[in-house]
PDB file of C-alpha atoms in Angstrom:
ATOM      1  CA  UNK A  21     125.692 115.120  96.294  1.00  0.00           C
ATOM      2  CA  UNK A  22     126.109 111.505  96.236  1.00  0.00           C
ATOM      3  CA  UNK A  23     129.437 110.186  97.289  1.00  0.00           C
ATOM      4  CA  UNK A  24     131.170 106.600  97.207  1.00  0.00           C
ATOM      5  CA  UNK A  25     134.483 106.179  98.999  1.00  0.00           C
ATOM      6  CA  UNK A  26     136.416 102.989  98.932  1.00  0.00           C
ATOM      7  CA  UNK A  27     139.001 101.852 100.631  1.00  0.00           C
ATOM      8  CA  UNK A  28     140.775  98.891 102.135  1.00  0.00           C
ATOM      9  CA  UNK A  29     142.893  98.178  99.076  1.00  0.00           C
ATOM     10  CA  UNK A  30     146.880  97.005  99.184  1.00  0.00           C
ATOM     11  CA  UNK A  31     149.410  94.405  97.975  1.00  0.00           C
ATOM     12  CA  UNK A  32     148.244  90.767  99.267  1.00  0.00           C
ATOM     13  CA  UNK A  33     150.503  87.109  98.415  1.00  0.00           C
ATOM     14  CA  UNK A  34     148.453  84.394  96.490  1.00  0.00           C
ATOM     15  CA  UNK A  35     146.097  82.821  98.731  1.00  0.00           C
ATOM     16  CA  UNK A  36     145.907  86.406 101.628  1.00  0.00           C
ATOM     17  CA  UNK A  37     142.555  88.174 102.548  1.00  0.00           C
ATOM     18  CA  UNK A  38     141.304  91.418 102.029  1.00  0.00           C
ATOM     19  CA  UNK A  39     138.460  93.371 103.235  1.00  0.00           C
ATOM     20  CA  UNK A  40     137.147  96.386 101.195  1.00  0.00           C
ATOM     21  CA  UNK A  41     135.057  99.269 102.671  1.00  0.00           C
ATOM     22  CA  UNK A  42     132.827 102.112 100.963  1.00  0.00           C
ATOM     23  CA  UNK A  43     131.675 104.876 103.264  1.00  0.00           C
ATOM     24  CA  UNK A  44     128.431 106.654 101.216  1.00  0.00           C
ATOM     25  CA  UNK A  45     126.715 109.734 101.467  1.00  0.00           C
ATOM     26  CA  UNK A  46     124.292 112.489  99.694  1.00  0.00           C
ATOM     27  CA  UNK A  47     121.421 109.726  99.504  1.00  0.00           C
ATOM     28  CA  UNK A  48     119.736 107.283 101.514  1.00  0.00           C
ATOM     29  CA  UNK A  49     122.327 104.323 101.176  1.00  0.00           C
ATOM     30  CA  UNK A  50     119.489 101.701 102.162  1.00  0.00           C
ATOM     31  CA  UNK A  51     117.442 102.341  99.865  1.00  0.00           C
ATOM     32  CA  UNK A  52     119.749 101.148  97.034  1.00  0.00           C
ATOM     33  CA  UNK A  53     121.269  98.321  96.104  1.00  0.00           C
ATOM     34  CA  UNK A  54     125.222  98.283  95.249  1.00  0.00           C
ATOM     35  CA  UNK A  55     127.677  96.338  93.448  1.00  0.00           C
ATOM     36  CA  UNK A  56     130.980  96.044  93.201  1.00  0.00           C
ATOM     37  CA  UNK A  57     132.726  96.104  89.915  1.00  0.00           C
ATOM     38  CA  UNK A  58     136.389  96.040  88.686  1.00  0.00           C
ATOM     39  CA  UNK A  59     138.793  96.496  86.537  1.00  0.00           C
ATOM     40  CA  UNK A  60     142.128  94.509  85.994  1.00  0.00           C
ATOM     41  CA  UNK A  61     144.964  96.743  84.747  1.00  0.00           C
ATOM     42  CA  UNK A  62     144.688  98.083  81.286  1.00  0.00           C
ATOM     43  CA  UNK A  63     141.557  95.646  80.807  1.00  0.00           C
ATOM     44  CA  UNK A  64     137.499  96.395  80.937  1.00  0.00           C
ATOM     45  CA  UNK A  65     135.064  96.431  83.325  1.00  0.00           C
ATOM     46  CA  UNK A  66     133.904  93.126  84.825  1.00  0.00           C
ATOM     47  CA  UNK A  67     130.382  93.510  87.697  1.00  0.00           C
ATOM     48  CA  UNK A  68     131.779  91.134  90.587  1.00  0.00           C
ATOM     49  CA  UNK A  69     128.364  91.281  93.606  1.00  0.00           C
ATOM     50  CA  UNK A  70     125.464  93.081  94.071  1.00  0.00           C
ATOM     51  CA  UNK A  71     123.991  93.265  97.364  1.00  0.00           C
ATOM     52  CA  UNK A  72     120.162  94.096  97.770  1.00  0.00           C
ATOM     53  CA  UNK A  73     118.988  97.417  99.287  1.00  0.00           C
ATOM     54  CA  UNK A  74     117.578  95.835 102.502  1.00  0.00           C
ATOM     55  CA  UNK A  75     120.326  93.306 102.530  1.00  0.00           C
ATOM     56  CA  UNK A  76     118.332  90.182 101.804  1.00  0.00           C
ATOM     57  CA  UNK A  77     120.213  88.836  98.700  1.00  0.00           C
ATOM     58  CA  UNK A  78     124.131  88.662  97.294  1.00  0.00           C
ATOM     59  CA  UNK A  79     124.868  87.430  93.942  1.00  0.00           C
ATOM     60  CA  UNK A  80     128.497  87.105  92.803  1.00  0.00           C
ATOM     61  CA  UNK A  81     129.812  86.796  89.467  1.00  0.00           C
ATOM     62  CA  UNK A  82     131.125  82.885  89.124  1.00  0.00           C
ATOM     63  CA  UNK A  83     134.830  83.560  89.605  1.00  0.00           C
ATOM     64  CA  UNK A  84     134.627  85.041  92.946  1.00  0.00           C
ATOM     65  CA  UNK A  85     132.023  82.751  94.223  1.00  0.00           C
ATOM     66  CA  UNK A  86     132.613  81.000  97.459  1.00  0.00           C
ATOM     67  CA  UNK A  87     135.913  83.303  98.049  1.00  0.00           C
ATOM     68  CA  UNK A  88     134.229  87.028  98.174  1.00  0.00           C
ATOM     69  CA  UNK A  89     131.588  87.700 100.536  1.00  0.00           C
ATOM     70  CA  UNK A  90     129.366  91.051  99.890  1.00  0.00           C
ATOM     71  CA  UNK A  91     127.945  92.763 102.936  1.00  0.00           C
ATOM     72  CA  UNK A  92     126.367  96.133 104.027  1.00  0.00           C
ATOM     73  CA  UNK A  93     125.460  98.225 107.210  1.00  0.00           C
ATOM     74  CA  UNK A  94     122.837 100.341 106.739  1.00  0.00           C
ATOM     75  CA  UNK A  95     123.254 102.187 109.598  1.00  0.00           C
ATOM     76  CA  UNK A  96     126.746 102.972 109.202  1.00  0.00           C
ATOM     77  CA  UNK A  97     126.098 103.568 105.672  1.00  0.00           C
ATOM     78  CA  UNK A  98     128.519 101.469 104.873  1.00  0.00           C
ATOM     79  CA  UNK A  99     129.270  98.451 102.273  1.00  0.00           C
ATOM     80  CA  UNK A 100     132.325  95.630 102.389  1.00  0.00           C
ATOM     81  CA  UNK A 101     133.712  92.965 100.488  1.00  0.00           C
ATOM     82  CA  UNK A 102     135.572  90.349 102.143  1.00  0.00           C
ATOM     83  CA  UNK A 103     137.923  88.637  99.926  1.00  0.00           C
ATOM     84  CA  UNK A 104     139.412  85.401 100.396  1.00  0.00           C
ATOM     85  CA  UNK A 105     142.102  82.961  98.822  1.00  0.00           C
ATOM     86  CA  UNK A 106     143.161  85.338  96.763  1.00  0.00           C
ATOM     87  CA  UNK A 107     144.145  84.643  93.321  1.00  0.00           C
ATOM     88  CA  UNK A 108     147.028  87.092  90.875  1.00  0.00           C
ATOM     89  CA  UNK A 109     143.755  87.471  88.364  1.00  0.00           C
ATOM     90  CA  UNK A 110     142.131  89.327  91.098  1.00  0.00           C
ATOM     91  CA  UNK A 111     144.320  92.154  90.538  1.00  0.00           C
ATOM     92  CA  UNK A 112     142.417  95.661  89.412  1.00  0.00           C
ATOM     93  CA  UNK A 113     140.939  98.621  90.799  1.00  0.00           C
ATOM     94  CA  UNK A 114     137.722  97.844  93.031  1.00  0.00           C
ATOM     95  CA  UNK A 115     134.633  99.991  92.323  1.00  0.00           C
ATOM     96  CA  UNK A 116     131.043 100.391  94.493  1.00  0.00           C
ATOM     97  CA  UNK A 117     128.464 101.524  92.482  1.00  0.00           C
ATOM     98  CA  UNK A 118     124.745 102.986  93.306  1.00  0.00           C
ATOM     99  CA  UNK A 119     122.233 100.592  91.556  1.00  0.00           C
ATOM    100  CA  UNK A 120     118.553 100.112  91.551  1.00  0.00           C
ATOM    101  CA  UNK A 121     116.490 102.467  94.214  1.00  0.00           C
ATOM    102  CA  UNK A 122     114.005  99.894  96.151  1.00  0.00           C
ATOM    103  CA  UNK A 123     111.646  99.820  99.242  1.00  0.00           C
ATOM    104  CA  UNK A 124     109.102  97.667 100.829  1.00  0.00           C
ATOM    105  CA  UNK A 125     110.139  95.209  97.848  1.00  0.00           C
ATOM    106  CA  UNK A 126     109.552  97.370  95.158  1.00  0.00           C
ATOM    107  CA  UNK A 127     112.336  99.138  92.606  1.00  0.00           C
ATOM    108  CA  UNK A 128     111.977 102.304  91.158  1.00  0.00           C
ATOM    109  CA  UNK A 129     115.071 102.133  88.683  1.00  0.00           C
ATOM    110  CA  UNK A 130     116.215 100.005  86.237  1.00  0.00           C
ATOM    111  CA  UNK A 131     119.594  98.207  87.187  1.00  0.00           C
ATOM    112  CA  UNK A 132     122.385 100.247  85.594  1.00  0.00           C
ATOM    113  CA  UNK A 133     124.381 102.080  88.103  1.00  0.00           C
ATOM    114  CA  UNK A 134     123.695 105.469  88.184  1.00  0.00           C
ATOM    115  CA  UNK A 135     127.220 106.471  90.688  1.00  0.00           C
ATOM    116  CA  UNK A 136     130.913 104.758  90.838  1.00  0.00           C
ATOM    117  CA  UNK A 137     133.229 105.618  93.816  1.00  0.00           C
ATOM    118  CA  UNK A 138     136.944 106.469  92.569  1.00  0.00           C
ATOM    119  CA  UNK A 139     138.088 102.817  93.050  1.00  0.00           C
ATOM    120  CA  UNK A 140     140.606 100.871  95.151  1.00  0.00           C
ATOM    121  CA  UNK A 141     143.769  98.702  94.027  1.00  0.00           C
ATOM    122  CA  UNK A 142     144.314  95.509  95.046  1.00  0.00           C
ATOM    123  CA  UNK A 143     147.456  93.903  93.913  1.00  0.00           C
ATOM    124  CA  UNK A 144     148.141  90.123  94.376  1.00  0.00           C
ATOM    125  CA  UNK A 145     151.676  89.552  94.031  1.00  0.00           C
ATOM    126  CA  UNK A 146     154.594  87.053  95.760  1.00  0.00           C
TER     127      UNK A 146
ATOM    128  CA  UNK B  21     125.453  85.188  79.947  1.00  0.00           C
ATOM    129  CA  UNK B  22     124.916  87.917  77.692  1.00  0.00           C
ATOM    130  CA  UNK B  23     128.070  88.735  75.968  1.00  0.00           C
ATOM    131  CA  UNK B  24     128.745  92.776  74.427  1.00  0.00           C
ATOM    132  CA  UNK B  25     130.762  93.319  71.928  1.00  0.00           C
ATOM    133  CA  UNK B  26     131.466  96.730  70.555  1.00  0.00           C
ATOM    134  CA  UNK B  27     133.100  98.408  67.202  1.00  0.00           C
ATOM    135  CA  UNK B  28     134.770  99.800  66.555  1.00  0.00           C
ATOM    136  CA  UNK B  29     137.991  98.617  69.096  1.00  0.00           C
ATOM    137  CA  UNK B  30     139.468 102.364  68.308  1.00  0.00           C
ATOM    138  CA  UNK B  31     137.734 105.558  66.923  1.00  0.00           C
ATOM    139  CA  UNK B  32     139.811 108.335  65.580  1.00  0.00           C
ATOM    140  CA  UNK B  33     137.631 111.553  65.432  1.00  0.00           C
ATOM    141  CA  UNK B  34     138.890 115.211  64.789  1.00  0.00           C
ATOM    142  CA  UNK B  35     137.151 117.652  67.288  1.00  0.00           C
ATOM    143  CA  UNK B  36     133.529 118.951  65.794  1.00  0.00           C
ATOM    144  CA  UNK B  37     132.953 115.597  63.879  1.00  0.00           C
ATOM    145  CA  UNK B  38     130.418 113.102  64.795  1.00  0.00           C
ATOM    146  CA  UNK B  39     131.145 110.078  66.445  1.00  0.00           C
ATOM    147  CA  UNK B  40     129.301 106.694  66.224  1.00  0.00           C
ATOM    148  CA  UNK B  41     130.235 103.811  68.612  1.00  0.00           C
ATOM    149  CA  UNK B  42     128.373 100.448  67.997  1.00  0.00           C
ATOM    150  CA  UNK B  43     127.078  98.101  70.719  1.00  0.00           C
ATOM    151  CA  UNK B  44     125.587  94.312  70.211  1.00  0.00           C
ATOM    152  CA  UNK B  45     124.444  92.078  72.592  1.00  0.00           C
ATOM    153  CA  UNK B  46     124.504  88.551  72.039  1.00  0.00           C
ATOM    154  CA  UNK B  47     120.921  87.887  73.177  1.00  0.00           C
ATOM    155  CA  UNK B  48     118.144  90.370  73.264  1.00  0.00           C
ATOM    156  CA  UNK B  49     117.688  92.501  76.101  1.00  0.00           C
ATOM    157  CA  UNK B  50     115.157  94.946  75.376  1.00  0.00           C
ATOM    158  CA  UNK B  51     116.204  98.118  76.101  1.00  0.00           C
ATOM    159  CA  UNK B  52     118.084  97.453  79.481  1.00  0.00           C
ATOM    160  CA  UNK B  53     121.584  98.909  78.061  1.00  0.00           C
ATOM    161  CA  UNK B  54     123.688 101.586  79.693  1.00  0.00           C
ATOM    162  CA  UNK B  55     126.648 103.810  78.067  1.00  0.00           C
ATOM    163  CA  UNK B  56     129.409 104.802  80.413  1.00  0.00           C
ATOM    164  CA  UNK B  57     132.598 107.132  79.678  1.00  0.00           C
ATOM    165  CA  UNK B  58     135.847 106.551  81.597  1.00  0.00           C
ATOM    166  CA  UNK B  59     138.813 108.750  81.190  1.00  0.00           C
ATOM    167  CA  UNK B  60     142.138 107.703  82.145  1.00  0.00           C
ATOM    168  CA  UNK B  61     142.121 107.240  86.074  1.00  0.00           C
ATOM    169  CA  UNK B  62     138.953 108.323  86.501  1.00  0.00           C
ATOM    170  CA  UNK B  63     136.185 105.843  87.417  1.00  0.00           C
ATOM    171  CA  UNK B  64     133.528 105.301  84.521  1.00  0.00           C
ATOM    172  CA  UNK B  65     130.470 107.913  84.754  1.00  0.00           C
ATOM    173  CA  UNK B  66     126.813 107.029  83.123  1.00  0.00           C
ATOM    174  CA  UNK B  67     125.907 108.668  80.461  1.00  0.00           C
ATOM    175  CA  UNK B  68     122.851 106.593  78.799  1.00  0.00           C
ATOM    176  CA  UNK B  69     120.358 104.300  80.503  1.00  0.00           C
ATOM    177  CA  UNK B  70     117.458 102.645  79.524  1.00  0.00           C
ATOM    178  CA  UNK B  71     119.243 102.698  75.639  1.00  0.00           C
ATOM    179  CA  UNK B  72     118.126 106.403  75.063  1.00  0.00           C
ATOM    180  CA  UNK B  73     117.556 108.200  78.245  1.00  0.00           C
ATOM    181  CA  UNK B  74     120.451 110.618  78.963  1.00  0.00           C
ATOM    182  CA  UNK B  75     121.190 110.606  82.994  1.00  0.00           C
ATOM    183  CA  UNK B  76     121.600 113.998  84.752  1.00  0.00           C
ATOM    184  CA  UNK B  77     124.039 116.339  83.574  1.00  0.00           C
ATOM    185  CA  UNK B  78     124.939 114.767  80.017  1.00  0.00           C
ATOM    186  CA  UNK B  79     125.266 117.316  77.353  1.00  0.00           C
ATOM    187  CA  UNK B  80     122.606 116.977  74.613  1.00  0.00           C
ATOM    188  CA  UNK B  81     125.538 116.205  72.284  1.00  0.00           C
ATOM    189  CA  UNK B  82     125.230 112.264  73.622  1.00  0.00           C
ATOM    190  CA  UNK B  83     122.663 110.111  72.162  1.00  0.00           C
ATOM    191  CA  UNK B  84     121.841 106.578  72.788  1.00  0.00           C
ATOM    192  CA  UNK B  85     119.625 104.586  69.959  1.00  0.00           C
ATOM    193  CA  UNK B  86     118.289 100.918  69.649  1.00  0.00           C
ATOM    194  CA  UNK B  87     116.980  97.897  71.113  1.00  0.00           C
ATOM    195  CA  UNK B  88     116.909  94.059  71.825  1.00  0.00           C
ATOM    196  CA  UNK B  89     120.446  93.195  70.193  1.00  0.00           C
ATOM    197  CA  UNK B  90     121.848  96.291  68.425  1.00  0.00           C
ATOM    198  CA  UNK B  91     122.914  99.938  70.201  1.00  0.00           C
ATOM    199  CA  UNK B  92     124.589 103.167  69.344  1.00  0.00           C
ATOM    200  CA  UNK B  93     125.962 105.798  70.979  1.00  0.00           C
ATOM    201  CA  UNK B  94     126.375 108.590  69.013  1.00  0.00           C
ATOM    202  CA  UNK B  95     128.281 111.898  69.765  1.00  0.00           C
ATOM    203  CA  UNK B  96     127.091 115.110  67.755  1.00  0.00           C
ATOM    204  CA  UNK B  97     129.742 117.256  67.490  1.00  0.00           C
ATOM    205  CA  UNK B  98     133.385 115.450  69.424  1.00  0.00           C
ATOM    206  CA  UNK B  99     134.448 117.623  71.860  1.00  0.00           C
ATOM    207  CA  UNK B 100     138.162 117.704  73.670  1.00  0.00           C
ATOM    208  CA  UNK B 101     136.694 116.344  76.931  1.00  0.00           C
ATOM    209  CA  UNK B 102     134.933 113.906  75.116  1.00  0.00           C
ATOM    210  CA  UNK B 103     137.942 111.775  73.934  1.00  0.00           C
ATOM    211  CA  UNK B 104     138.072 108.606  76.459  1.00  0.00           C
ATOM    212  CA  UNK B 105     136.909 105.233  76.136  1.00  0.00           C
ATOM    213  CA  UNK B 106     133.076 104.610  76.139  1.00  0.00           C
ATOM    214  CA  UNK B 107     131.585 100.652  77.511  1.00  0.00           C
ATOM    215  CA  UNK B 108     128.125  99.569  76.731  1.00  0.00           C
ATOM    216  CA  UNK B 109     126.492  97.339  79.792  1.00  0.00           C
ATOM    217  CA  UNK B 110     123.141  94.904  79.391  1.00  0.00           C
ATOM    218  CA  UNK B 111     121.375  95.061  83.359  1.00  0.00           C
ATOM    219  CA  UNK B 112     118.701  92.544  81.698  1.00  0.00           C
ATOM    220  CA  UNK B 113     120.066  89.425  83.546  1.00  0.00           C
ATOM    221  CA  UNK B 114     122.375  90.081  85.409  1.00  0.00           C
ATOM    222  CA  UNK B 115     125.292  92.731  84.489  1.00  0.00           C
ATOM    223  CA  UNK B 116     128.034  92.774  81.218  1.00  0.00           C
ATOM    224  CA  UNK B 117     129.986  94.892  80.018  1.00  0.00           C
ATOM    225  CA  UNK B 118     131.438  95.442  76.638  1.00  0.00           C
ATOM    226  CA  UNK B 119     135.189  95.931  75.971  1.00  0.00           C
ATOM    227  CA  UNK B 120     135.487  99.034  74.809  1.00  0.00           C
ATOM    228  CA  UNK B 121     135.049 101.399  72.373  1.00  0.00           C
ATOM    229  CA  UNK B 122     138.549 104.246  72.684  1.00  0.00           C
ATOM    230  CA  UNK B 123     137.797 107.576  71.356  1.00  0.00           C
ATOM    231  CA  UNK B 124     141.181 109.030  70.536  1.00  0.00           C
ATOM    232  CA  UNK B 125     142.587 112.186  68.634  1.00  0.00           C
ATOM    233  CA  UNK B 126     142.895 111.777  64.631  1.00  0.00           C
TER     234      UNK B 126
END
């Protein structure tokens, strides 16, 4: 059974860091590539990064570019997301999410994400 | 960027009716569209891929229609676990999401 745990969240000032973990299990965690999405309060879904299953790309959606940083350890079956300069908009719930199963350079799913974890808050407040 | 936009905002549906929750995207992209539900506090869950492929587990109740610019979810027969809010996603370039369709009680 396929698991996503994050964690890492709290209450940060304007301008703090943060660093964001999900632990997965239940499925071979490098051969998929994850995201992270969120969720400001009361508000919709919004896909923040995406890190490739072998680690070889990051893509970031443009608000959080050059402030977030995506990352993974395979063998820890583990993902992060270092956040930076810290802005009150960046408040919501943080999500991982299973994507696209890949190997040797080759995808076997389309790009919708097939598991979320249960989500982290992060709160940037004075 | 491909912008969603669903309809209605709000769906009031009496359990045992049908539901029908509209998707458009503001570019075509094929038939790379997801549906996911998210009840209050819960993190979303995928229902549709691919526009009409229901993922593991979804009751046959769920149905996903269309292509290239225009989507639909529909759900057969409402039940009470059903009520939430439902987001349509394009993973054709890049991801978006959709705001939000909120299936509530009538």
């Amino acid at each position: 059974q396929v698991h996503l745990v994050e964690s890492g969240g709290g209450v940060v000032q304007p301008g703090g860091s943060l660093r964001l973990t999900c632990a997965a299990s239940g499925f071979t965690f490098s051969s998929y590539d994850v995201h992270w999405v969120r969720q400001a309060p009361g508000k919709g879904l919004e896909w923040v990064a995406v890190i490739w299953y072998d680690g070889s790309n990051q893509y970031y959606e443009n608000s959080v570019k050059g402030r977030f940083t995506i990352s993974r350890d395979n063998s820890g079956n583990t993902l992060y997301l270092q956040m930076n300069t810290l802005r009150a908009e960046d408040t919501a719930v943080y999500y991982c999410a299973r994507g696209r199963e890949c190997s040797g350079g080759t995808c076997y799913s389309a790009a919708y994400f097939q598991d979320w974890g249960q989500g982290t808050l992060v709160s940037i407040s004075s | 960027e491909i912008v969603m936009t669903q309809s209605p905002a709000t769906l009031s549906v009496s359990p045992g009716e049908r539901a029908t929750l509209s998707c458009r995207a503001s570019q075509s992209v094929r038939s790379n569209l997801a549906w996911y539900q998210q009840k209050p506090g819960q993190a979303p869950r995928l229902l549709i891929y691919d526009a009409t492929t229901r993922a593991t587990g979804i009751p046959a109740r769920f149905s996903g229609f269309g292509s290239g610019t225009e989507f639909t979810l529909a759900i057969s027969s409402l039940q009470s676990e059903d009520f939430a809010v439902y987001y349509c996603q394009q993973y054709y370039n890049w991801w978006t999401f959709g705001p939000g369709t909120k299936v509530d009680l009538k």
